[in-house]
mmCIF file of C-alpha atoms in Angstrom:
data_model
loop_
_atom_site.group_PDB
_atom_site.id
_atom_site.type_symbol
_atom_site.label_atom_id
_atom_site.label_comp_id
_atom_site.label_asym_id
_atom_site.label_seq_id
_atom_site.Cartn_x
_atom_site.Cartn_y
_atom_site.Cartn_z
ATOM 1 C CA UNK M 1083 -72.208 121.863 -31.620
ATOM 2 C CA UNK M 1084 -68.631 122.212 -32.826
ATOM 3 C CA UNK M 1085 -65.980 124.382 -31.454
ATOM 4 C CA UNK M 1086 -62.615 125.317 -33.019
ATOM 5 C CA UNK M 1087 -59.788 126.911 -31.173
ATOM 6 C CA UNK M 1088 -56.702 128.858 -32.326
ATOM 7 C CA UNK M 1089 -54.033 128.540 -29.621
ATOM 8 C CA UNK M 1090 -50.734 130.413 -29.290
ATOM 9 C CA UNK M 1091 -47.932 127.793 -29.331
ATOM 10 C CA UNK M 1092 -45.596 129.736 -26.995
ATOM 11 C CA UNK M 1093 -47.906 131.034 -24.313
ATOM 12 C CA UNK M 1094 -50.677 128.446 -24.569
ATOM 13 C CA UNK M 1095 -53.395 131.184 -24.644
ATOM 14 C CA UNK M 1096 -56.519 130.820 -26.683
ATOM 15 C CA UNK M 1097 -56.367 133.460 -29.424
ATOM 16 C CA UNK M 1098 -59.623 132.771 -31.306
ATOM 17 C CA UNK M 1099 -62.713 130.576 -31.047
ATOM 18 C CA UNK M 1100 -65.176 129.633 -33.738
ATOM 19 C CA UNK M 1101 -68.359 127.599 -33.521
ATOM 20 C CA UNK M 1102 -70.524 125.584 -35.810
ATOM 21 C CA UNK M 1103 -74.020 124.296 -35.392
ATOM 22 C CA UNK M 1104 -74.726 120.593 -35.884
ATOM 23 C CA UNK M 1105 -72.369 118.184 -37.534
ATOM 24 C CA UNK M 1106 -69.892 120.078 -39.626
ATOM 25 C CA UNK M 1107 -66.443 119.072 -40.965
ATOM 26 C CA UNK M 1108 -63.460 120.761 -39.340
ATOM 27 C CA UNK M 1109 -62.117 122.244 -42.602
ATOM 28 C CA UNK M 1110 -65.551 123.502 -43.599
ATOM 29 C CA UNK M 1111 -65.876 125.247 -40.242
ATOM 30 C CA UNK M 1112 -62.472 126.879 -40.809
ATOM 31 C CA UNK M 1113 -63.553 128.116 -44.209
ATOM 32 C CA UNK M 1114 -66.971 129.292 -43.155
ATOM 33 C CA UNK M 1115 -65.756 131.254 -40.081
ATOM 34 C CA UNK M 1116 -63.093 133.135 -42.036
ATOM 35 C CA UNK M 1117 -60.395 132.451 -39.479
ATOM 36 C CA UNK M 1118 -57.215 133.503 -41.162
ATOM 37 C CA UNK M 1119 -53.554 133.275 -40.225
ATOM 38 C CA UNK M 1120 -50.750 135.709 -40.943
ATOM 39 C CA UNK M 1121 -48.564 134.601 -43.853
ATOM 40 C CA UNK M 1122 -45.515 134.078 -41.640
ATOM 41 C CA UNK M 1123 -47.355 131.950 -38.977
ATOM 42 C CA UNK M 1124 -47.030 128.231 -38.911
ATOM 43 C CA UNK M 1125 -50.411 126.450 -38.681
ATOM 44 C CA UNK M 1126 -50.448 123.057 -37.016
ATOM 45 C CA UNK M 1127 -53.599 121.069 -37.625
ATOM 46 C CA UNK M 1128 -54.826 117.506 -37.421
ATOM 47 C CA UNK M 1129 -56.037 115.226 -40.216
ATOM 48 C CA UNK M 1130 -59.465 116.884 -40.209
ATOM 49 C CA UNK M 1131 -57.912 119.924 -41.960
ATOM 50 C CA UNK M 1132 -56.701 118.222 -45.155
ATOM 51 C CA UNK M 1133 -56.518 120.911 -47.805
ATOM 52 C CA UNK M 1134 -55.445 123.660 -45.474
ATOM 53 C CA UNK M 1135 -52.267 124.114 -47.626
ATOM 54 C CA UNK M 1136 -54.467 125.647 -50.315
ATOM 55 C CA UNK M 1137 -55.647 128.371 -47.894
ATOM 56 C CA UNK M 1138 -52.446 128.790 -45.835
ATOM 57 C CA UNK M 1139 -49.036 128.024 -47.324
ATOM 58 C CA UNK M 1140 -47.117 127.421 -44.082
ATOM 59 C CA UNK M 1141 -49.208 124.593 -42.548
ATOM 60 C CA UNK M 1142 -48.549 121.078 -41.323
ATOM 61 C CA UNK M 1143 -50.879 118.103 -41.063
ATOM 62 C CA UNK M 1144 -50.002 114.510 -40.233
ATOM 63 C CA UNK M 1145 -49.170 112.172 -43.061
ATOM 64 C CA UNK M 1146 -51.880 109.672 -44.004
ATOM 65 C CA UNK M 1147 -51.204 105.956 -44.095
ATOM 66 C CA UNK M 1148 -51.515 104.784 -47.682
ATOM 67 C CA UNK M 1149 -54.173 102.161 -48.323
ATOM 68 C CA UNK M 1150 -52.692 98.628 -48.012
ATOM 69 C CA UNK M 1151 -49.271 99.866 -46.855
ATOM 70 C CA UNK M 1152 -47.535 101.248 -43.840
ATOM 71 C CA UNK M 1153 -46.157 104.708 -43.262
ATOM 72 C CA UNK M 1154 -42.554 105.208 -44.217
ATOM 73 C CA UNK M 1155 -40.105 105.849 -41.375
ATOM 74 C CA UNK M 1156 -39.692 109.489 -42.495
ATOM 75 C CA UNK M 1157 -43.474 110.030 -42.433
ATOM 76 C CA UNK M 1158 -43.720 108.287 -39.066
ATOM 77 C CA UNK M 1159 -41.012 110.585 -37.649
ATOM 78 C CA UNK M 1160 -42.819 113.613 -39.196
ATOM 79 C CA UNK M 1161 -46.072 112.626 -37.419
ATOM 80 C CA UNK M 1162 -44.247 112.203 -34.102
ATOM 81 C CA UNK M 1163 -42.549 115.602 -34.368
ATOM 82 C CA UNK M 1164 -45.851 117.219 -35.322
ATOM 83 C CA UNK M 1165 -47.585 115.605 -32.420
ATOM 84 C CA UNK M 1166 -44.987 116.933 -30.021
ATOM 85 C CA UNK M 1167 -45.665 120.515 -31.336
ATOM 86 C CA UNK M 1168 -49.428 120.088 -31.273
ATOM 87 C CA UNK M 1169 -49.540 118.890 -27.667
ATOM 88 C CA UNK M 1170 -49.966 122.421 -26.411
ATOM 89 C CA UNK M 1171 -53.280 122.735 -28.236
ATOM 90 C CA UNK M 1172 -54.354 119.338 -27.025
ATOM 91 C CA UNK M 1173 -53.662 120.297 -23.416
ATOM 92 C CA UNK M 1174 -55.946 123.364 -23.926
ATOM 93 C CA UNK M 1175 -58.678 121.054 -25.288
ATOM 94 C CA UNK M 1176 -58.298 118.957 -22.164
ATOM 95 C CA UNK M 1177 -58.713 122.014 -19.906
ATOM 96 C CA UNK M 1178 -61.864 123.004 -21.761
ATOM 97 C CA UNK M 1179 -63.267 119.495 -21.397
ATOM 98 C CA UNK M 1180 -62.887 119.841 -17.612
ATOM 99 C CA UNK M 1181 -65.595 122.435 -17.781
ATOM 100 C CA UNK M 1182 -67.711 119.815 -19.716
ATOM 101 C CA UNK M 1183 -68.453 122.316 -22.566
ATOM 102 C CA UNK M 1184 -66.656 120.291 -25.241
ATOM 103 C CA UNK M 1185 -66.864 116.857 -23.593
ATOM 104 C CA UNK M 1186 -70.502 116.122 -23.691
ATOM 105 C CA UNK M 1187 -73.573 116.970 -25.719
ATOM 106 C CA UNK M 1188 -74.435 120.695 -25.133
ATOM 107 C CA UNK M 1189 -77.887 120.715 -23.573
ATOM 108 C CA UNK M 1190 -78.546 124.408 -23.082
ATOM 109 C CA UNK M 1191 -79.573 127.133 -25.501
ATOM 110 C CA UNK M 1192 -77.508 127.120 -28.665
ATOM 111 C CA UNK M 1193 -77.364 130.924 -28.716
ATOM 112 C CA UNK M 1194 -75.323 130.840 -25.520
ATOM 113 C CA UNK M 1195 -72.778 128.158 -26.557
ATOM 114 C CA UNK M 1196 -70.394 130.690 -28.071
ATOM 115 C CA UNK M 1197 -70.740 133.044 -25.104
ATOM 116 C CA UNK M 1198 -70.029 130.297 -22.631
ATOM 117 C CA UNK M 1199 -67.066 128.962 -24.540
ATOM 118 C CA UNK M 1200 -65.597 132.477 -24.805
ATOM 119 C CA UNK M 1201 -66.105 132.953 -21.076
ATOM 120 C CA UNK M 1202 -64.326 129.730 -20.252
ATOM 121 C CA UNK M 1203 -61.564 130.589 -22.714
ATOM 122 C CA UNK M 1204 -61.164 133.899 -21.002
ATOM 123 C CA UNK M 1205 -60.963 132.183 -17.574
ATOM 124 C CA UNK M 1206 -58.264 129.799 -18.910
ATOM 125 C CA UNK M 1207 -56.294 132.663 -20.363
ATOM 126 C CA UNK M 1208 -56.601 134.578 -17.062
ATOM 127 C CA UNK M 1209 -55.385 131.579 -15.155
ATOM 128 C CA UNK M 1210 -52.400 131.213 -17.489
ATOM 129 C CA UNK M 1211 -51.559 134.866 -16.891
ATOM 130 C CA UNK M 1212 -51.688 134.404 -13.135
ATOM 131 C CA UNK M 1213 -49.377 131.436 -12.970
ATOM 132 C CA UNK M 1214 -46.830 132.525 -15.663
#
């Protein structure tokens, strides 16, 4: 089971969740679930979403290291800045892994995986609303 989250950068709330059955590539899951971003929104993604610039113009992914060479200092700085922006989403992933829904192999009924992820996302959003 594969889960994909769209997180608001400012508030840290989970906006959208999408799920895939079995082993599926991150970018293919994004294309299949028809998750779309507004044209003015910045999309921050990891290296699993190479090619997202074709779908969404304002998107950033980390620079890849060229084969047999090192990253240039400019690309290295770009990756560091991007990681500092993406940390909000990574903290949300950590909070979902506390519930062990994303951490381990899901052993219950597949039909309920999406429901349980949405419930946990709702709990996390509610908790954020209480403490902010």
